[in-house]
XYZ file of C-alpha atoms in Angstrom:
663
model
C 20.571 8.938 -18.978
C 21.132 8.126 -22.599
C 22.616 4.518 -21.379
C 19.804 3.873 -18.922
C 17.170 4.210 -22.363
C 19.147 2.247 -24.547
C 19.413 -0.470 -22.002
C 15.367 -0.275 -21.492
C 15.094 -0.523 -25.086
C 17.511 -3.446 -25.275
C 15.823 -5.423 -22.414
C 12.353 -4.790 -24.130
C 13.482 -6.357 -27.254
C 15.393 -9.345 -25.762
C 12.631 -9.838 -23.212
C 9.902 -9.871 -25.677
C 11.965 -12.138 -27.804
C 12.279 -14.707 -25.251
C 9.031 -14.298 -23.811
C 7.169 -14.599 -27.125
C 9.230 -17.464 -28.206
C 8.472 -19.449 -24.663
C 4.734 -18.998 -25.080
C 4.697 -19.950 -28.939
C 7.444 -22.525 -29.401
C 8.879 -23.826 -26.385
C 6.123 -25.174 -23.722
C 6.376 -28.822 -23.219
C 2.864 -29.437 -23.021
C 3.101 -33.063 -21.879
C 3.825 -31.524 -18.533
C 1.556 -28.333 -19.036
C 1.325 -28.301 -15.143
C 4.737 -27.077 -14.502
C 5.444 -25.584 -18.113
C 2.663 -22.963 -18.071
C 3.067 -21.707 -14.605
C 6.970 -21.136 -15.060
C 6.453 -19.472 -18.295
C 3.858 -17.254 -16.221
C 6.236 -16.711 -13.823
C 8.822 -15.557 -16.304
C 6.059 -13.235 -17.837
C 5.568 -11.651 -14.330
C 9.192 -11.142 -13.999
C 9.395 -9.497 -17.597
C 6.608 -6.809 -16.678
C 8.479 -6.437 -13.439
C 11.576 -5.537 -15.070
C 10.001 -3.378 -17.867
C 8.292 -1.671 -14.983
C 11.523 -0.733 -13.462
C 12.769 0.141 -16.938
C 9.929 2.570 -17.350
C 10.727 4.202 -13.676
C 14.363 4.920 -14.516
C 13.472 6.025 -17.754
C 12.716 9.653 -16.315
C 15.274 9.563 -13.356
C 14.922 13.145 -11.959
C 18.022 15.085 -10.392
C 16.833 18.212 -8.511
C 18.477 21.365 -7.921
C 18.200 22.646 -4.471
C 14.809 24.766 -4.226
C 14.757 28.722 -3.537
C 14.263 29.319 0.265
C 10.739 29.352 1.732
C 9.430 32.490 3.273
C 10.811 32.818 6.689
C 7.093 33.102 8.167
C 5.970 30.068 6.978
C 4.454 27.999 9.634
C 5.239 24.303 10.286
C 3.826 21.783 12.596
C 6.330 18.965 13.266
C 4.645 15.565 14.214
C 6.766 12.780 15.893
C 4.385 9.839 15.942
C 4.434 7.175 18.688
C 2.395 4.423 20.174
C 4.416 1.934 22.436
C 8.167 3.004 21.845
C 10.608 3.240 24.435
C 10.250 7.056 26.149
C 14.092 7.535 25.734
C 13.631 6.926 22.028
C 10.642 9.100 21.400
C 12.309 11.977 23.261
C 15.604 11.587 21.602
C 13.511 12.239 18.205
C 11.401 15.076 19.809
C 14.561 17.112 21.133
C 16.039 16.862 17.626
C 12.967 18.201 16.085
C 12.872 20.786 18.706
C 16.259 22.031 17.494
C 15.451 22.233 13.845
C 16.172 25.869 12.506
C 12.990 26.618 10.875
C 10.643 28.087 12.967
C 7.978 25.891 14.103
C 6.078 23.818 16.577
C 6.984 20.429 17.585
C 4.139 18.024 18.777
C 4.587 14.286 19.947
C 1.508 12.243 18.895
C 1.173 9.738 21.700
C -1.173 6.924 20.458
C -0.236 5.105 23.787
C -1.664 8.145 26.056
C 0.975 7.611 28.542
C 1.293 10.340 31.287
C 4.916 9.693 31.576
C 5.545 11.031 27.951
C 2.846 13.773 28.721
C 4.903 15.280 31.446
C 8.303 14.738 29.471
C 6.987 16.715 26.842
C 5.552 19.334 29.261
C 9.089 19.348 31.189
C 10.824 20.163 27.530
C 7.949 22.536 26.121
C 7.055 20.123 23.613
C 3.709 20.248 22.274
C 1.909 16.469 23.413
C -1.273 15.126 21.485
C -3.289 12.391 22.217
C -6.879 10.899 21.278
C -9.617 12.533 22.581
C -12.745 11.287 24.121
C -14.436 11.306 20.777
C -12.398 8.364 19.889
C -13.814 5.985 22.539
C -15.526 3.025 20.727
C -14.991 4.501 17.333
C -12.579 2.564 14.503
C -8.980 4.224 15.368
C -7.242 3.632 12.066
C -3.742 3.406 13.546
C -1.177 5.750 12.686
C -3.319 7.153 10.135
C -6.019 7.579 12.847
C -3.376 9.249 15.076
C -2.274 12.046 12.294
C -5.631 12.662 11.448
C -6.397 13.653 14.857
C -3.637 15.814 15.266
C -4.326 17.520 12.123
C -7.636 18.793 13.961
C -5.872 19.975 16.678
C -3.035 21.984 15.255
C -2.873 24.651 12.372
C 0.456 24.564 10.726
C 0.504 25.188 6.744
C 2.722 22.486 6.502
C 3.647 19.248 8.345
C 6.743 17.316 8.795
C 6.172 13.862 9.751
C 8.606 11.688 11.705
C 8.432 8.159 13.198
C 9.526 7.965 16.622
C 13.077 6.872 15.753
C 13.684 9.356 12.915
C 15.865 11.741 14.104
C 15.933 14.941 11.831
C 18.797 17.251 10.811
C 18.593 20.881 11.847
C 18.246 21.962 8.602
C 15.348 19.450 7.227
C 13.020 22.013 6.535
C 15.760 24.767 5.079
C 16.167 22.249 2.120
C 12.551 20.904 1.723
C 10.365 23.593 2.442
C 11.429 25.882 -0.791
C 9.810 23.173 -2.887
C 6.406 24.463 -1.844
C 7.086 27.779 -3.696
C 5.451 26.033 -6.347
C 1.836 26.010 -5.091
C 0.838 22.588 -6.431
C 3.289 20.739 -4.656
C 1.523 18.726 -1.634
C 4.539 16.462 -0.651
C 8.187 16.351 -0.390
C 9.690 12.972 0.788
C 13.386 12.345 1.758
C 14.941 9.010 2.183
C 14.652 6.752 5.225
C 18.336 5.831 6.036
C 19.236 3.720 8.970
C 22.445 4.020 11.291
C 22.306 0.917 13.067
C 22.752 -1.318 10.042
C 26.186 -2.814 9.254
C 27.608 -2.602 5.731
C 26.770 -6.125 4.918
C 23.010 -5.500 5.762
C 22.052 -8.787 6.666
C 18.192 -7.694 6.949
C 18.132 -5.800 3.588
C 17.432 -2.616 5.494
C 18.692 0.341 3.550
C 16.803 -0.128 0.202
C 19.376 1.960 -1.492
C 17.437 0.811 -4.829
C 14.230 2.390 -3.796
C 15.620 5.646 -1.981
C 17.567 6.278 -5.073
C 16.653 5.522 -8.921
C 13.191 4.119 -8.021
C 11.937 7.258 -6.193
C 13.872 9.598 -8.429
C 12.334 7.891 -11.385
C 9.078 8.172 -10.063
C 9.851 11.711 -9.377
C 10.285 11.997 -12.855
C 6.527 10.767 -13.712
C 5.268 13.178 -10.861
C 4.598 10.039 -8.807
C 7.098 9.712 -5.788
C 4.990 9.015 -3.013
C 4.849 9.446 0.549
C 6.761 6.790 3.074
C 5.253 7.449 6.023
C 7.953 9.475 7.527
C 10.771 11.926 6.846
C 8.107 13.909 4.453
C 6.604 17.248 4.612
C 2.988 17.454 3.534
C 0.880 20.682 2.826
C -2.079 20.688 5.092
C -4.213 22.573 2.576
C -3.787 19.367 0.271
C -4.781 16.928 3.030
C -7.755 18.822 3.901
C -8.862 19.132 0.363
C -8.207 15.356 0.299
C -10.225 14.473 3.279
C -13.173 16.691 2.313
C -13.348 15.499 -1.273
C -13.314 11.893 0.052
C -15.859 12.170 2.280
C -18.037 13.916 -0.421
C -17.579 11.016 -2.841
C -17.959 8.178 -0.411
C -21.302 9.894 0.678
C -22.687 10.562 -3.050
C -21.517 6.661 -3.745
C -23.809 5.681 -0.893
C -26.688 8.065 -2.043
C -26.709 6.589 -5.329
C -26.780 3.255 -4.535
C -29.889 3.493 -2.349
C -31.481 5.472 -4.788
C -31.124 2.839 -7.685
C -31.973 0.317 -5.121
C -35.056 2.165 -4.214
C -36.106 2.187 -7.859
C -35.551 -1.335 -8.456
C -37.675 -2.440 -5.635
C -40.608 -0.053 -6.755
C -40.422 -1.376 -10.194
C -40.685 -5.245 -8.842
C -43.731 -4.006 -6.801
C -45.304 -2.699 -9.780
C -45.745 -6.639 -10.892
C -47.663 -7.100 -7.887
C -49.831 -3.763 -8.101
C -52.281 -4.862 -10.563
C -55.907 -4.837 -9.014
C -54.302 -2.782 -5.995
C -56.426 0.765 -5.142
C -55.668 3.402 -7.164
C -54.668 5.411 -4.144
C -51.465 2.656 -3.867
C -50.651 2.925 -7.392
C -50.441 6.574 -7.225
C -48.301 6.185 -4.149
C -45.796 4.060 -6.082
C -45.799 6.734 -8.944
C -44.997 9.320 -6.366
C -42.345 7.328 -4.889
C -40.156 6.427 -7.832
C -41.002 10.086 -9.054
C -39.151 11.076 -5.685
C -36.255 9.101 -6.315
C -35.875 9.976 -10.181
C -36.124 13.645 -9.009
C -33.245 13.174 -6.190
C -31.057 11.366 -8.865
C -31.320 14.213 -11.329
C -30.250 16.595 -8.332
C -27.797 14.514 -7.703
C -26.379 14.576 -10.860
C -26.525 18.482 -11.215
C -24.254 18.805 -8.138
C -26.850 20.095 -5.686
C -25.791 19.761 -1.937
C -26.359 16.364 -0.570
C -27.914 17.264 2.668
C -30.627 19.094 0.602
C -31.241 15.845 -1.739
C -31.423 13.604 0.892
C -33.919 15.348 2.841
C -35.942 16.304 0.095
C -36.344 12.545 -1.099
C -36.973 11.268 2.571
C -39.654 14.053 2.902
C -41.615 13.091 -0.401
C -41.507 9.518 0.297
C -42.823 10.134 3.906
C -45.774 12.402 2.345
C -46.641 9.537 -0.009
C -46.770 7.065 2.629
C -49.085 9.077 4.781
C -51.552 9.416 2.034
C -52.002 5.636 1.855
C -54.745 4.494 4.318
C -55.863 0.866 2.861
C -53.046 -1.886 2.157
C -52.981 -5.780 2.039
C -52.084 -6.420 6.005
C -51.216 -9.953 5.396
C -48.597 -9.123 2.775
C -47.492 -6.156 4.750
C -46.575 -7.792 7.849
C -44.244 -10.463 5.806
C -42.826 -7.593 4.412
C -42.145 -5.749 7.456
C -40.674 -8.786 9.035
C -38.202 -8.843 6.172
C -37.658 -5.224 6.481
C -36.959 -5.765 10.180
C -34.000 -8.247 9.393
C -32.533 -5.865 7.205
C -29.300 -4.200 8.208
C -29.634 -0.885 6.475
C -26.418 1.251 7.460
C -22.965 0.372 8.255
C -19.625 2.476 8.478
C -17.807 2.575 5.247
C -14.158 2.235 4.138
C -13.674 5.984 4.301
C -15.732 6.328 7.483
C -18.817 7.313 5.857
C -22.033 5.525 6.844
C -23.355 3.746 3.621
C -26.570 1.870 2.885
C -25.123 -2.028 3.394
C -24.797 -4.335 0.572
C -27.426 -6.535 2.414
C -30.135 -3.660 2.170
C -29.276 -3.104 -1.437
C -29.482 -6.899 -2.563
C -32.919 -7.357 -0.607
C -34.395 -3.944 -2.276
C -33.206 -5.157 -5.643
C -34.037 -9.053 -5.216
C -37.020 -9.308 -3.205
C -40.606 -9.434 -4.512
C -42.393 -6.831 -2.379
C -45.830 -6.118 -2.194
C -46.601 -2.429 -3.201
C -46.942 -1.147 0.362
C -43.716 -3.307 1.449
C -41.591 -1.929 -1.161
C -42.585 1.662 -0.204
C -41.817 0.980 3.549
C -38.485 -0.673 2.626
C -37.684 2.241 0.797
C -38.323 4.868 3.689
C -36.345 2.331 5.815
C -32.991 2.652 3.546
C -33.575 6.197 2.764
C -34.024 7.009 6.639
C -30.593 5.470 6.865
C -28.809 7.921 4.685
C -26.920 10.405 6.350
C -24.261 13.342 5.168
C -23.110 13.305 9.060
C -20.015 10.831 9.897
C -21.827 9.251 12.955
C -19.472 6.425 12.752
C -16.168 8.120 13.166
C -14.660 10.260 15.822
C -14.296 13.384 13.352
C -16.188 14.249 10.032
C -13.020 14.498 7.916
C -10.264 12.008 7.829
C -7.537 13.664 5.543
C -4.973 10.802 5.558
C -6.589 7.665 3.627
C -7.575 4.991 6.094
C -8.067 2.149 3.792
C -5.237 0.188 4.419
C -2.721 -0.537 7.389
C -0.398 1.802 5.893
C -1.612 5.256 5.137
C 1.087 6.562 3.179
C 0.720 5.225 -0.471
C -3.068 5.687 -0.764
C -2.787 9.169 0.610
C -0.083 10.041 -1.977
C -2.013 8.419 -4.637
C -5.358 10.197 -3.965
C -3.374 13.827 -3.783
C -1.519 12.861 -7.217
C -5.576 12.010 -8.595
C -6.747 15.343 -7.291
C -3.739 17.163 -9.434
C -1.431 17.956 -6.747
C 2.474 17.644 -7.252
C 5.109 15.898 -5.453
C 8.969 16.095 -4.923
C 11.453 13.238 -4.117
C 14.448 15.079 -2.361
C 17.418 12.906 -2.404
C 19.399 14.021 0.505
C 19.530 11.979 3.794
C 18.051 14.596 6.315
C 16.949 12.307 9.176
C 18.657 9.005 10.415
C 16.598 6.213 11.862
C 16.611 2.545 13.499
C 16.094 -0.232 11.371
C 15.075 -3.741 12.882
C 17.737 -5.468 14.622
C 16.263 -9.304 14.623
C 14.690 -10.965 11.786
C 11.497 -11.569 13.457
C 10.955 -7.665 13.550
C 12.028 -7.452 10.190
C 9.486 -9.703 9.158
C 6.552 -7.881 10.724
C 7.858 -4.893 9.592
C 7.916 -6.219 5.852
C 4.426 -8.176 6.099
C 2.713 -4.799 7.055
C 4.182 -2.842 4.363
C 3.187 -5.496 2.034
C -0.365 -6.127 3.385
C -0.829 -2.196 3.217
C 0.010 -1.890 -0.540
C -2.092 -4.916 -1.444
C -4.919 -3.324 0.336
C -4.281 -0.263 -1.677
C -4.294 -2.255 -4.822
C -7.274 -4.016 -4.249
C -9.317 -1.076 -2.978
C -8.083 1.549 -5.236
C -6.279 -0.109 -8.115
C -4.382 2.744 -9.646
C -4.778 1.430 -13.430
C -8.501 2.533 -12.985
C -8.280 5.789 -10.763
C -9.871 9.234 -12.314
C -7.188 11.775 -12.337
C -4.040 10.038 -12.851
C -1.794 10.048 -15.755
C -0.825 6.713 -17.286
C 2.788 7.554 -15.877
C 1.299 7.886 -12.296
C -0.712 4.701 -12.965
C 1.945 2.856 -13.917
C 4.337 3.822 -11.264
C 1.687 3.021 -8.305
C 1.186 -0.218 -10.215
C 5.014 -1.093 -10.319
C 4.931 -1.150 -6.717
C 2.196 -3.372 -5.783
C 3.050 -5.537 -8.784
C 6.352 -6.502 -6.952
C 4.620 -7.699 -3.960
C 3.298 -10.992 -5.947
C 6.707 -12.094 -6.478
C 6.388 -14.634 -3.633
C 4.119 -16.796 -6.403
C 6.479 -16.588 -8.752
C 9.594 -17.531 -6.143
C 7.583 -21.094 -5.692
C 7.801 -21.660 -9.376
C 11.137 -20.922 -9.748
C 12.064 -23.290 -6.869
C 9.879 -26.060 -7.917
C 11.005 -26.434 -11.384
C 14.567 -27.366 -10.879
C 13.386 -29.671 -8.186
C 10.980 -31.187 -10.470
C 13.552 -32.014 -13.430
C 16.348 -33.053 -11.071
C 13.820 -35.864 -9.278
C 11.877 -36.913 -12.335
C 13.623 -35.547 -15.500
C 10.698 -33.448 -16.560
C 11.427 -30.366 -18.349
C 8.918 -27.476 -18.869
C 10.384 -26.326 -21.920
C 10.550 -28.743 -25.077
C 14.171 -28.880 -25.248
C 17.114 -27.099 -23.845
C 18.387 -26.173 -27.429
C 20.470 -23.441 -28.836
C 17.354 -21.511 -29.453
C 16.499 -21.215 -25.618
C 20.097 -20.350 -24.857
C 20.545 -17.634 -27.766
C 17.357 -15.783 -26.353
C 17.541 -16.653 -22.493
C 21.126 -15.287 -21.997
C 20.900 -11.834 -23.727
C 17.719 -11.038 -21.793
C 19.300 -11.933 -18.471
C 22.359 -10.131 -19.203
C 20.945 -6.816 -20.504
C 18.699 -7.161 -17.611
C 21.487 -7.237 -15.000
C 23.345 -4.386 -16.815
C 20.172 -2.146 -16.749
C 20.149 -2.623 -12.889
C 24.144 -2.043 -12.216
C 23.788 0.984 -14.606
C 20.606 2.704 -13.260
C 21.785 2.069 -9.812
C 25.204 3.754 -10.385
C 27.079 1.484 -8.314
C 24.812 1.073 -5.599
C 24.426 -2.304 -3.977
C 21.055 -4.219 -5.394
C 22.127 -7.953 -4.723
C 20.662 -7.866 -1.189
C 17.184 -6.674 -2.376
C 17.071 -9.351 -5.268
C 17.619 -11.810 -2.617
C 14.931 -10.868 -0.573
C 12.462 -10.252 -3.218
C 12.648 -14.219 -3.704
C 13.972 -15.292 -0.114
C 10.972 -13.736 1.384
C 8.183 -15.855 -0.444
C 6.367 -17.048 2.215
C 6.112 -13.567 3.593
C 5.019 -11.861 0.208
C 2.149 -14.536 -0.343
C 0.878 -14.467 3.280
C 0.491 -10.380 2.567
C -1.470 -10.927 -0.722
C -3.766 -13.655 0.932
C -4.319 -11.937 4.176
C -4.837 -8.581 2.242
C -7.262 -10.121 -0.155
C -9.476 -11.825 2.628
C -9.521 -8.546 4.787
C -10.744 -6.524 1.467
C -13.068 -9.262 0.256
C -14.454 -10.925 3.429
C -13.791 -8.361 6.102
C -11.257 -10.764 7.961
C -8.817 -8.905 10.565
C -5.111 -8.574 9.489
C -4.089 -8.752 13.025
C -2.029 -5.427 12.899
C 1.221 -4.944 14.711
C 3.514 -1.829 15.447
C 7.088 -2.965 14.477
C 9.186 -2.817 17.557
C 12.032 -0.249 17.631
C 14.252 -2.472 19.922
C 15.824 -5.882 19.485
C 14.127 -8.577 20.470
C 15.724 -11.056 22.949
C 16.414 -14.567 22.305
C 18.425 -16.737 20.433
C 18.340 -17.928 16.697
C 14.641 -18.529 15.782
C 14.944 -20.951 13.059
C 11.056 -21.489 13.030
C 10.643 -17.919 11.283
C 12.214 -19.253 8.066
C 10.966 -22.834 8.171
C 9.199 -22.775 4.637
C 12.804 -21.730 3.156
C 14.570 -24.454 5.203
C 12.147 -27.145 3.538
C 12.489 -25.772 0.045
C 16.442 -25.751 0.835
C 16.633 -29.236 1.666
C 14.351 -30.258 -1.390
C 16.998 -28.763 -3.594
C 19.909 -30.348 -2.101
C 18.061 -33.423 -2.245
C 17.012 -32.891 -5.870
C 20.802 -32.088 -6.765
C 22.256 -35.078 -5.339
C 19.373 -37.254 -6.995
C 19.789 -35.492 -10.190
C 23.408 -36.022 -10.092
C 22.726 -39.935 -9.615
C 20.177 -39.734 -12.621
C 22.808 -38.592 -14.774
C 25.428 -41.182 -13.678
C 22.778 -43.728 -14.077
C 22.062 -42.773 -17.769
C 18.617 -41.652 -16.869
C 19.053 -37.911 -17.697
C 20.697 -35.417 -20.046
C 24.006 -33.913 -19.050
C 22.860 -30.429 -20.282
C 19.463 -30.490 -18.480
C 21.277 -31.672 -15.431
C 24.026 -29.009 -15.615
C 21.776 -26.111 -16.076
C 19.205 -27.207 -13.394
C 22.194 -27.722 -11.007
C 23.192 -24.273 -11.711
C 19.720 -23.236 -11.126
C 19.502 -24.991 -7.633
C 22.540 -23.381 -6.765
C 21.410 -20.070 -7.747
C 18.225 -20.642 -5.615
C 20.401 -21.891 -2.533
C 22.480 -18.439 -2.641
C 19.452 -16.586 -2.743
C 18.201 -18.121 0.350
C 21.821 -18.173 1.960
C 20.669 -14.520 3.335
C 18.554 -16.224 5.670
C 20.991 -17.647 7.297
C 22.925 -14.940 8.052
C 19.533 -13.056 9.074
C 18.440 -15.648 11.851
C 22.053 -15.411 13.175
C 22.149 -11.755 13.508
C 22.204 -10.242 16.741
C 22.214 -6.652 16.104
C 24.393 -3.742 15.287
C 27.575 -3.204 17.388
C 27.056 -0.807 19.939
C 29.150 0.943 22.834
C 28.581 0.518 26.456
C 25.642 3.301 26.343
C 23.764 1.019 23.984
C 24.000 3.548 20.999
C 25.787 2.945 17.894
C 29.152 3.726 18.008
C 29.793 7.379 17.497
C 32.751 6.973 15.042
C 30.348 4.844 12.966
C 27.660 7.476 13.227
C 30.364 10.521 12.141
C 31.844 8.288 9.463
C 28.579 7.854 7.770
C 27.215 11.172 8.324
C 30.271 12.617 6.577
C 30.080 10.362 3.806
C 26.368 11.362 3.231
C 26.844 15.304 3.847
C 26.151 16.111 0.234
C 23.568 13.257 -0.691
C 22.358 9.798 0.382
C 24.830 7.050 0.916
C 23.173 4.764 -1.935
């Protein structure tokens, strides 16, 4: 731990020394269009490595907890949509053999009669969506889990993906953490048995399911990863109730503020209006002010909304005269106003269209009153736009896990990362499936970042904010990668340097930073392989960029994400080179640029040191990209005739990881 912290401090010092010099003294302003993007990309990378340093600053090595009470009730959920029946049943039957007393449930979002029959034959619980979900938002896996929560009753939930086969002792080793009554989540690693040692698709993530999650655990920020986790039902239900109340209160506040704005605007046109109409405006405004005060005092929302609607209705009933021509125009405006829609958390909310029209339109006095009535009538504390009133797991993202964990942490709950492999899963066995999976992960993370930025979430500690932000920040690496690929190409083709010169000042700052950076990863990882992860963080730049842009369009403009479930079996067909077309283009450009750069050097058109550095840079970029050639050609893990991973391989891996993860 001392060595890690010393390296973090050295990384901070050398990195800050390099980046400050780059910004203040080294930029080639004649080529600002590449100089500024490059130093911005380097700054991004420094922030990224410092966030990693902060993560591993508090690596937590836990000791086994005391045993949980034997009468602790647990529901084991096996989630499935369209996975092969034999795969689902393999996991469900293994879950049935878990030693601690529990109930095993198959959560079939595909509503398959064959799976229902298999579950009944083996004495397994079977849950699918009820008729209440017809025509309602389904929320993918989060909706599947929320539906099952309302149909079961265990104190704790073990959530497993359809391919994650649990060990019989998974509950024996995790339930004891819940003796601490503030613990809401215990996450264990995800480990895959169908991955060769070379891991061509980068599936194992040993750095994440190791120092990173252990470091987050030290900051009480280890988060839910969607499977192989035990959660406290009480925490989830509290989360659902609090989230519902917050969204409803937010909608009521917006409606009341917009109503007051409309009434104030109407006063400008009320000069000379009958006194009765003036009094009605006063009464409506007083009703909204009183409702806002009651809201601040924490009174029940249903009573507040009922009272304000009742007072406004009574005020309108006293109006017996109005300017009918002005009113008819305003009534047409009101009719065109879409007053209510289903919000992100499933709560009916007053639409932005209604708020904007209320605030911006110059209403006649009676038209303003009628518009306020229309918006207040749209308010409801009932969840009419959802299949069920409470949604415990977050539905703001295509991945429910991170947002749910962050909300629990913000409410004061604790989490635990148990660093031991207690379930064995199946990783993608072709590049296309892997890209689908990584895209969904990244999209979900960016959705959470844009909707509930952890840096501004109430209830989170500073460490928790930064731990969540670190994961979200990492998915912006695609933009930095484009700059890192472009810079050497531009120099080798045109001789344009983004720095003022490649002098000794550059090397004495850059080299120490890079060396210390790599040593930090090596020491923090305690010998685990990290190179594959570094390759994919750069090589998958089109996927990361697509994730950021599509998630932003979804959050800001409501564009669909075209969500897809990751296939659990190998996709047939030969190598699909089209999947990496952008990377192929970049690689060809790098090679052509290197040839051109050497030619320019021979012709005396460029400096030897600049050419040498940029050719080395180009070779590093090609080395990073080379993993994609293996990934495209990868034909899946070696299997025996039954289609299962070789028994000898599984036995050897299980033996190596019996006392902890193979990380």
